GROMACS .gro file of C-alpha atoms in nm:
model
  375
    1UNK     CA    1  15.731  23.684 -11.825
    2UNK     CA    2  15.557  23.878 -12.100
    3UNK     CA    3  15.772  23.976 -12.396
    4UNK     CA    4  15.712  24.346 -12.325
    5UNK     CA    5  15.823  24.305 -11.965
    6UNK     CA    6  16.128  24.104 -12.072
    7UNK     CA    7  16.231  24.385 -12.308
    8UNK     CA    8  16.217  24.635 -12.023
    9UNK     CA    9  16.411  24.400 -11.797
   10UNK     CA   10  16.678  24.357 -12.066
   11UNK     CA   11  16.710  24.733 -12.099
   12UNK     CA   12  16.755  24.767 -11.725
   13UNK     CA   13  17.015  24.489 -11.709
   14UNK     CA   14  17.207  24.643 -11.999
   15UNK     CA   15  17.213  24.978 -11.821
   16UNK     CA   16  17.326  24.814 -11.496
   17UNK     CA   17  17.602  24.624 -11.673
   18UNK     CA   18  17.729  24.945 -11.830
   19UNK     CA   19  17.716  25.126 -11.497
   20UNK     CA   20  17.914  24.853 -11.322
   21UNK     CA   21  18.168  24.846 -11.602
   22UNK     CA   22  18.206  25.222 -11.603
   23UNK     CA   23  18.243  25.242 -11.227
   24UNK     CA   24  18.480  24.942 -11.215
   25UNK     CA   25  18.247  24.812 -10.944
   26UNK     CA   26  18.485  24.640 -10.704
   27UNK     CA   27  18.737  24.923 -10.725
   28UNK     CA   28  18.458  25.179 -10.673
   29UNK     CA   29  18.344  25.006 -10.354
   30UNK     CA   30  18.699  25.002 -10.217
   31UNK     CA   31  18.750  25.365 -10.314
   32UNK     CA   32  18.428  25.473 -10.141
   33UNK     CA   33  18.546  25.303  -9.819
   34UNK     CA   34  18.877  25.490  -9.848
   35UNK     CA   35  18.701  25.823  -9.899
   36UNK     CA   36  18.467  25.763  -9.606
   37UNK     CA   37  18.769  25.700  -9.386
   38UNK     CA   38  18.938  26.020  -9.507
   39UNK     CA   39  18.628  26.226  -9.434
   40UNK     CA   40  18.638  26.105  -9.072
   41UNK     CA   41  19.003  26.216  -9.041
   42UNK     CA   42  19.000  26.566  -8.889
   43UNK     CA   43  19.336  26.647  -9.049
   44UNK     CA   44  19.168  26.655  -9.389
   45UNK     CA   45  18.974  26.966  -9.301
   46UNK     CA   46  19.294  27.164  -9.247
   47UNK     CA   47  19.311  27.186  -9.627
   48UNK     CA   48  18.971  27.314  -9.747
   49UNK     CA   49  19.049  27.264 -10.115
   50UNK     CA   50  19.159  26.901 -10.066
   51UNK     CA   51  18.854  26.840  -9.846
   52UNK     CA   52  18.628  26.979 -10.119
   53UNK     CA   53  18.779  26.748 -10.380
   54UNK     CA   54  18.742  26.446 -10.151
   55UNK     CA   55  18.379  26.532 -10.076
   56UNK     CA   56  18.303  26.583 -10.445
   57UNK     CA   57  18.447  26.243 -10.540
   58UNK     CA   58  18.279  26.075 -10.243
   59UNK     CA   59  17.939  26.221 -10.330
   60UNK     CA   60  17.968  26.117 -10.694
   61UNK     CA   61  18.066  25.759 -10.610
   62UNK     CA   62  17.808  25.725 -10.334
   63UNK     CA   63  17.526  25.851 -10.557
   64UNK     CA   64  17.624  25.618 -10.842
   65UNK     CA   65  17.659  25.310 -10.620
   66UNK     CA   66  17.337  25.383 -10.429
   67UNK     CA   67  17.141  25.440 -10.751
   68UNK     CA   68  17.274  25.118 -10.906
   69UNK     CA   69  17.187  24.909 -10.600
   70UNK     CA   70  16.840  25.063 -10.580
   71UNK     CA   71  16.765  24.974 -10.942
   72UNK     CA   72  16.894  24.619 -10.893
   73UNK     CA   73  16.675  24.576 -10.587
   74UNK     CA   74  16.362  24.720 -10.752
   75UNK     CA   75  16.416  24.504 -11.061
   76UNK     CA   76  16.444  24.187 -10.853
   77UNK     CA   77  16.137  24.279 -10.641
   78UNK     CA   78  15.924  24.366 -10.945
   79UNK     CA   79  16.015  24.049 -11.135
   80UNK     CA   80  15.940  23.836 -10.829
   81UNK     CA   81  15.604  24.009 -10.782
   82UNK     CA   82  15.515  23.958 -11.149
   83UNK     CA   83  15.606  23.588 -11.135
   84UNK     CA   84  15.371  23.546 -10.839
   85UNK     CA   85  15.096  23.742 -11.012
   86UNK     CA   86  15.127  23.533 -11.330
   87UNK     CA   87  15.111  23.216 -11.123
   88UNK     CA   88  14.789  23.336 -10.962
   89UNK     CA   89  14.644  23.466 -11.290
   90UNK     CA   90  14.625  23.824 -11.160
   91UNK     CA   91  14.643  24.015 -11.490
   92UNK     CA   92  14.590  24.354 -11.325
   93UNK     CA   93  14.893  24.304 -11.103
   94UNK     CA   94  15.098  24.185 -11.401
   95UNK     CA   95  15.002  24.500 -11.592
   96UNK     CA   96  15.109  24.706 -11.293
   97UNK     CA   97  15.444  24.525 -11.293
   98UNK     CA   98  15.497  24.596 -11.663
   99UNK     CA   99  15.431  24.966 -11.601
  100UNK     CA  100  15.677  24.963 -11.311
  101UNK     CA  101  15.946  24.800 -11.527
  102UNK     CA  102  15.889  25.060 -11.800
  103UNK     CA  103  15.939  25.344 -11.550
  104UNK     CA  104  16.242  25.169 -11.401
  105UNK     CA  105  16.398  25.124 -11.747
  106UNK     CA  106  16.367  25.497 -11.811
  107UNK     CA  107  16.524  25.569 -11.472
  108UNK     CA  108  16.807  25.324 -11.536
  109UNK     CA  109  16.883  25.490 -11.869
  110UNK     CA  110  16.883  25.834 -11.704
  111UNK     CA  111  17.111  25.716 -11.420
  112UNK     CA  112  17.342  25.553 -11.675
  113UNK     CA  113  17.387  25.879 -11.866
  114UNK     CA  114  17.432  26.073 -11.541
  115UNK     CA  115  17.709  25.838 -11.433
  116UNK     CA  116  17.878  25.858 -11.773
  117UNK     CA  117  17.911  26.234 -11.727
  118UNK     CA  118  18.184  26.199 -11.467
  119UNK     CA  119  18.480  26.341 -11.658
  120UNK     CA  120  18.670  26.622 -11.490
  121UNK     CA  121  18.521  26.885 -11.726
  122UNK     CA  122  18.185  26.720 -11.808
  123UNK     CA  123  17.991  26.943 -11.568
  124UNK     CA  124  18.135  27.261 -11.723
  125UNK     CA  125  17.981  27.502 -11.972
  126UNK     CA  126  18.094  27.447 -12.329
  127UNK     CA  127  18.185  27.614 -12.654
  128UNK     CA  128  18.051  27.474 -12.981
  129UNK     CA  129  18.228  27.588 -13.296
  130UNK     CA  130  18.070  27.527 -13.638
  131UNK     CA  131  18.263  27.569 -13.964
  132UNK     CA  132  18.126  27.539 -14.318
  133UNK     CA  133  18.308  27.303 -14.552
  134UNK     CA  134  18.388  27.359 -14.917
  135UNK     CA  135  18.090  27.429 -15.138
  136UNK     CA  136  18.006  27.795 -15.087
  137UNK     CA  137  17.643  27.879 -15.020
  138UNK     CA  138  17.533  27.516 -14.980
  139UNK     CA  139  17.777  27.438 -14.699
  140UNK     CA  140  17.734  27.780 -14.539
  141UNK     CA  141  17.358  27.729 -14.523
  142UNK     CA  142  17.418  27.385 -14.370
  143UNK     CA  143  17.654  27.533 -14.110
  144UNK     CA  144  17.380  27.782 -14.018
  145UNK     CA  145  17.132  27.496 -13.977
  146UNK     CA  146  17.373  27.315 -13.745
  147UNK     CA  147  17.427  27.628 -13.537
  148UNK     CA  148  17.051  27.657 -13.493
  149UNK     CA  149  17.025  27.284 -13.410
  150UNK     CA  150  17.264  27.316 -13.117
  151UNK     CA  151  17.094  27.634 -13.000
  152UNK     CA  152  16.758  27.454 -12.997
  153UNK     CA  153  16.907  27.149 -12.821
  154UNK     CA  154  17.051  27.372 -12.548
  155UNK     CA  155  16.723  27.560 -12.508
  156UNK     CA  156  16.535  27.230 -12.472
  157UNK     CA  157  16.762  27.146 -12.178
  158UNK     CA  158  16.715  27.487 -12.018
  159UNK     CA  159  17.064  27.610 -12.102
  160UNK     CA  160  17.160  27.967 -12.181
  161UNK     CA  161  17.313  28.026 -12.524
  162UNK     CA  162  17.547  28.312 -12.617
  163UNK     CA  163  17.679  28.385 -12.966
  164UNK     CA  164  18.051  28.453 -12.920
  165UNK     CA  165  18.157  28.494 -13.280
  166UNK     CA  166  17.995  28.458 -13.622
  167UNK     CA  167  18.101  28.515 -13.983
  168UNK     CA  168  17.803  28.525 -14.217
  169UNK     CA  169  17.796  28.367 -14.561
  170UNK     CA  170  17.779  28.583 -14.872
  171UNK     CA  171  17.430  28.466 -14.974
  172UNK     CA  172  17.299  28.256 -14.684
  173UNK     CA  173  17.404  28.077 -14.368
  174UNK     CA  174  17.740  28.121 -14.198
  175UNK     CA  175  18.105  28.057 -14.271
  176UNK     CA  176  18.168  27.992 -13.900
  177UNK     CA  177  18.016  28.051 -13.559
  178UNK     CA  178  18.111  27.994 -13.197
  179UNK     CA  179  17.838  27.937 -12.938
  180UNK     CA  180  17.877  27.938 -12.560
  181UNK     CA  181  17.633  27.701 -12.388
  182UNK     CA  182  17.583  27.750 -12.015
  183UNK     CA  183  17.410  27.476 -11.818
  184UNK     CA  184  17.449  27.158 -11.617
  185UNK     CA  185  17.677  26.902 -11.789
  186UNK     CA  186  17.684  27.110 -12.107
  187UNK     CA  187  18.025  26.983 -12.216
  188UNK     CA  188  17.958  26.628 -12.100
  189UNK     CA  189  17.665  26.592 -12.336
  190UNK     CA  190  17.787  26.801 -12.628
  191UNK     CA  191  18.143  26.661 -12.649
  192UNK     CA  192  18.021  26.365 -12.856
  193UNK     CA  193  17.918  26.603 -13.137
  194UNK     CA  194  18.273  26.687 -13.249
  195UNK     CA  195  18.326  26.577 -13.608
  196UNK     CA  196  18.204  26.633 -13.963
  197UNK     CA  197  17.830  26.640 -14.033
  198UNK     CA  198  17.694  26.563 -14.382
  199UNK     CA  199  17.370  26.688 -14.536
  200UNK     CA  200  17.196  26.548 -14.845
  201UNK     CA  201  16.901  26.742 -14.989
  202UNK     CA  202  16.748  26.905 -15.294
  203UNK     CA  203  16.920  27.241 -15.295
  204UNK     CA  204  16.695  27.546 -15.253
  205UNK     CA  205  16.969  27.741 -15.432
  206UNK     CA  206  16.976  27.520 -15.744
  207UNK     CA  207  16.725  27.623 -16.010
  208UNK     CA  208  16.753  27.272 -16.159
  209UNK     CA  209  16.642  27.120 -15.825
  210UNK     CA  210  16.934  26.879 -15.812
  211UNK     CA  211  17.040  26.685 -15.505
  212UNK     CA  212  17.344  26.829 -15.326
  213UNK     CA  213  17.575  26.698 -15.053
  214UNK     CA  214  17.715  26.951 -14.806
  215UNK     CA  215  17.959  26.923 -14.517
  216UNK     CA  216  18.027  27.123 -14.201
  217UNK     CA  217  18.249  27.053 -13.903
  218UNK     CA  218  18.163  27.081 -13.535
  219UNK     CA  219  18.422  27.122 -13.264
  220UNK     CA  220  18.326  27.112 -12.894
  221UNK     CA  221  18.551  27.218 -12.605
  222UNK     CA  222  18.481  27.295 -12.237
  223UNK     CA  223  18.490  27.625 -12.056
  224UNK     CA  224  18.787  27.607 -11.820
  225UNK     CA  225  18.699  27.712 -11.466
  226UNK     CA  226  18.928  27.821 -11.182
  227UNK     CA  227  18.974  27.460 -11.067
  228UNK     CA  228  19.165  27.373 -11.385
  229UNK     CA  229  19.510  27.516 -11.446
  230UNK     CA  230  19.622  27.588 -11.802
  231UNK     CA  231  19.966  27.745 -11.848
  232UNK     CA  232  19.997  27.984 -12.141
  233UNK     CA  233  20.322  28.156 -12.236
  234UNK     CA  234  20.238  28.507 -12.355
  235UNK     CA  235  20.535  28.486 -12.593
  236UNK     CA  236  20.358  28.204 -12.776
  237UNK     CA  237  20.064  28.426 -12.871
  238UNK     CA  238  19.998  28.647 -13.172
  239UNK     CA  239  19.712  28.889 -13.107
  240UNK     CA  240  19.542  29.064 -13.400
  241UNK     CA  241  19.259  29.315 -13.394
  242UNK     CA  242  19.015  29.385 -13.675
  243UNK     CA  243  18.684  29.551 -13.741
  244UNK     CA  244  18.386  29.339 -13.640
  245UNK     CA  245  18.138  29.229 -13.906
  246UNK     CA  246  17.782  29.103 -13.890
  247UNK     CA  247  17.460  29.299 -13.846
  248UNK     CA  248  17.537  29.660 -13.928
  249UNK     CA  249  17.888  29.562 -14.032
  250UNK     CA  250  18.164  29.812 -14.073
  251UNK     CA  251  17.925  30.102 -14.120
  252UNK     CA  252  17.827  30.078 -13.754
  253UNK     CA  253  18.138  29.935 -13.587
  254UNK     CA  254  18.408  30.187 -13.676
  255UNK     CA  255  18.676  30.061 -13.435
  256UNK     CA  256  18.900  29.755 -13.443
  257UNK     CA  257  18.722  29.591 -13.149
  258UNK     CA  258  18.728  29.229 -13.270
  259UNK     CA  259  19.019  29.016 -13.146
  260UNK     CA  260  19.191  28.710 -13.290
  261UNK     CA  261  19.449  28.515 -13.088
  262UNK     CA  262  19.680  28.258 -13.247
  263UNK     CA  263  19.867  28.009 -13.028
  264UNK     CA  264  20.182  27.965 -13.233
  265UNK     CA  265  20.306  27.626 -13.099
  266UNK     CA  266  19.976  27.449 -13.174
  267UNK     CA  267  19.828  27.666 -13.450
  268UNK     CA  268  19.503  27.704 -13.252
  269UNK     CA  269  19.314  28.020 -13.350
  270UNK     CA  270  19.031  28.175 -13.149
  271UNK     CA  271  18.843  28.497 -13.204
  272UNK     CA  272  18.565  28.706 -13.055
  273UNK     CA  273  18.369  29.005 -13.186
  274UNK     CA  274  18.042  28.998 -12.996
  275UNK     CA  275  18.137  29.279 -12.754
  276UNK     CA  276  18.188  29.643 -12.850
  277UNK     CA  277  18.488  29.662 -12.619
  278UNK     CA  278  18.820  29.529 -12.751
  279UNK     CA  279  18.921  29.454 -12.391
  280UNK     CA  280  18.614  29.234 -12.336
  281UNK     CA  281  18.661  29.056 -12.669
  282UNK     CA  282  19.024  28.987 -12.583
  283UNK     CA  283  18.927  28.844 -12.244
  284UNK     CA  284  18.666  28.615 -12.403
  285UNK     CA  285  18.909  28.503 -12.675
  286UNK     CA  286  19.167  28.426 -12.407
  287UNK     CA  287  18.909  28.214 -12.223
  288UNK     CA  288  18.840  28.026 -12.546
  289UNK     CA  289  19.211  27.965 -12.594
  290UNK     CA  290  19.247  27.821 -12.243
  291UNK     CA  291  18.951  27.595 -12.316
  292UNK     CA  292  19.094  27.479 -12.649
  293UNK     CA  293  19.434  27.402 -12.497
  294UNK     CA  294  19.271  27.212 -12.213
  295UNK     CA  295  19.058  27.005 -12.451
  296UNK     CA  296  19.370  26.934 -12.653
  297UNK     CA  297  19.529  26.792 -12.339
  298UNK     CA  298  19.218  26.580 -12.274
  299UNK     CA  299  19.244  26.439 -12.625
  300UNK     CA  300  19.605  26.341 -12.568
  301UNK     CA  301  19.497  26.150 -12.259
  302UNK     CA  302  19.211  25.965 -12.426
  303UNK     CA  303  19.279  25.619 -12.564
  304UNK     CA  304  19.007  25.662 -12.825
  305UNK     CA  305  19.017  25.924 -13.097
  306UNK     CA  306  18.643  25.987 -13.125
  307UNK     CA  307  18.686  26.341 -12.990
  308UNK     CA  308  18.943  26.429 -13.256
  309UNK     CA  309  18.957  26.795 -13.350
  310UNK     CA  310  18.723  26.814 -13.648
  311UNK     CA  311  18.867  27.146 -13.761
  312UNK     CA  312  19.203  26.980 -13.824
  313UNK     CA  313  19.064  26.719 -14.065
  314UNK     CA  314  18.926  26.750 -14.414
  315UNK     CA  315  18.564  26.864 -14.398
  316UNK     CA  316  18.434  26.610 -14.646
  317UNK     CA  317  18.399  26.246 -14.740
  318UNK     CA  318  18.551  25.986 -14.509
  319UNK     CA  319  18.549  26.197 -14.193
  320UNK     CA  320  18.180  26.241 -14.119
  321UNK     CA  321  18.025  26.117 -13.795
  322UNK     CA  322  17.661  26.166 -13.895
  323UNK     CA  323  17.458  26.196 -14.215
  324UNK     CA  324  17.132  26.388 -14.249
  325UNK     CA  325  16.924  26.295 -14.556
  326UNK     CA  326  16.623  26.514 -14.640
  327UNK     CA  327  16.561  26.389 -14.998
  328UNK     CA  328  16.460  26.153 -15.152
  329UNK     CA  329  16.381  26.001 -14.811
  330UNK     CA  330  16.403  26.118 -14.448
  331UNK     CA  331  16.681  25.974 -14.233
  332UNK     CA  332  16.950  26.080 -13.986
  333UNK     CA  333  17.217  25.817 -13.921
  334UNK     CA  334  17.508  25.824 -13.679
  335UNK     CA  335  17.803  25.650 -13.841
  336UNK     CA  336  17.972  25.565 -13.508
  337UNK     CA  337  17.686  25.405 -13.316
  338UNK     CA  338  17.429  25.317 -13.584
  339UNK     CA  339  17.156  25.519 -13.410
  340UNK     CA  340  16.901  25.649 -13.661
  341UNK     CA  341  16.600  25.878 -13.678
  342UNK     CA  342  16.339  25.900 -13.950
  343UNK     CA  343  16.240  26.249 -13.833
  344UNK     CA  344  16.528  26.477 -13.941
  345UNK     CA  345  16.308  26.779 -13.881
  346UNK     CA  346  16.296  26.692 -13.511
  347UNK     CA  347  16.671  26.626 -13.498
  348UNK     CA  348  16.747  26.961 -13.663
  349UNK     CA  349  16.516  27.119 -13.406
  350UNK     CA  350  16.738  26.987 -13.126
  351UNK     CA  351  16.627  26.626 -13.063
  352UNK     CA  352  16.986  26.503 -13.017
  353UNK     CA  353  16.969  26.316 -12.684
  354UNK     CA  354  16.949  25.960 -12.829
  355UNK     CA  355  17.257  26.023 -13.044
  356UNK     CA  356  17.453  26.171 -12.754
  357UNK     CA  357  17.353  25.892 -12.513
  358UNK     CA  358  17.465  25.620 -12.754
  359UNK     CA  359  17.798  25.792 -12.821
  360UNK     CA  360  17.862  25.835 -12.448
  361UNK     CA  361  17.792  25.464 -12.389
  362UNK     CA  362  18.024  25.370 -12.673
  363UNK     CA  363  18.307  25.558 -12.505
  364UNK     CA  364  18.274  25.326 -12.207
  365UNK     CA  365  18.228  24.996 -12.389
  366UNK     CA  366  18.472  25.071 -12.669
  367UNK     CA  367  18.241  24.869 -12.892
  368UNK     CA  368  18.284  24.952 -13.260
  369UNK     CA  369  17.977  24.924 -13.482
  370UNK     CA  370  18.006  24.852 -13.853
  371UNK     CA  371  17.774  25.115 -13.999
  372UNK     CA  372  17.723  25.184 -14.368
  373UNK     CA  373  17.671  25.544 -14.470
  374UNK     CA  374  17.347  25.648 -14.638
  375UNK     CA  375  17.325  25.761 -15.002
   0.00000   0.00000   0.00000
């Protein structure tokens, strides 16, 4: 087989291996049989909510198993056809086989990512919170760049983006911002972005044109829908109101409409000021709190700590998950997976899918990569 075709076949086999491992193949087959039997039991339909959960799990498993088997079958058929074509010296048919393997490799990668987004909240909308680290204007400008990067990524995927809360920097950028991303699997994709992000560049704010390093943290948590119960004791909350800032500032907003809620047992703080109504801001802040508490519970369940709350760590050296170097060379490097890009402009414009895909895969394999940071 041609080297190019072998590379595609290896990609497909790697994706299939990850799919089987993620599904726990033998257990998944047994579970699908169990679910099929339950669907045929008329007693199930006496409880509509239970029936809905069974059908949802059955559909997910059936789609994943069917897709995996289809790719395995097409891979075997294409390789067999190419072997015959090579034996007969039919170069045109071999070229057609290579093209088929290339398309199948792309499909296998897409199905792999789709299957990896099977967590109980992965399909939900998501909040993305960005906080500037120490360093004043430099870090605040960097936080603003990150906020735009996630907005552009969401727009590329056809998601709707709402600005829930933002505190502008004194000279440029932002001190913090909270975005709400609405779209299919928003949390499932974005959850791998939680952590500290590092920028290296020649500062546009330094008259001596020196190179600066800036840090900002990103924290991702899912919107909690009605299917997820989160108990909150009202006595555990401290609710503060204040005058909203931003465009127009206090000269336009003359009422204390912004709301900040502190969950005293955990120290989690959420706030909202994007609505003119205090009632609406309070409702949105409460939704954020439910989401934060739910994500905290998810973290406690996870064996790995790669979704650790970035806002509770130092925003600086030793905690970063990704470095973005703009000068003296161009490179973005993920320090968990080793994935790189030599086009930071594209990454900052929302080209994040390769980084997210690799991080999702790593969560399944548990494989740790020894990656050196960039200077």
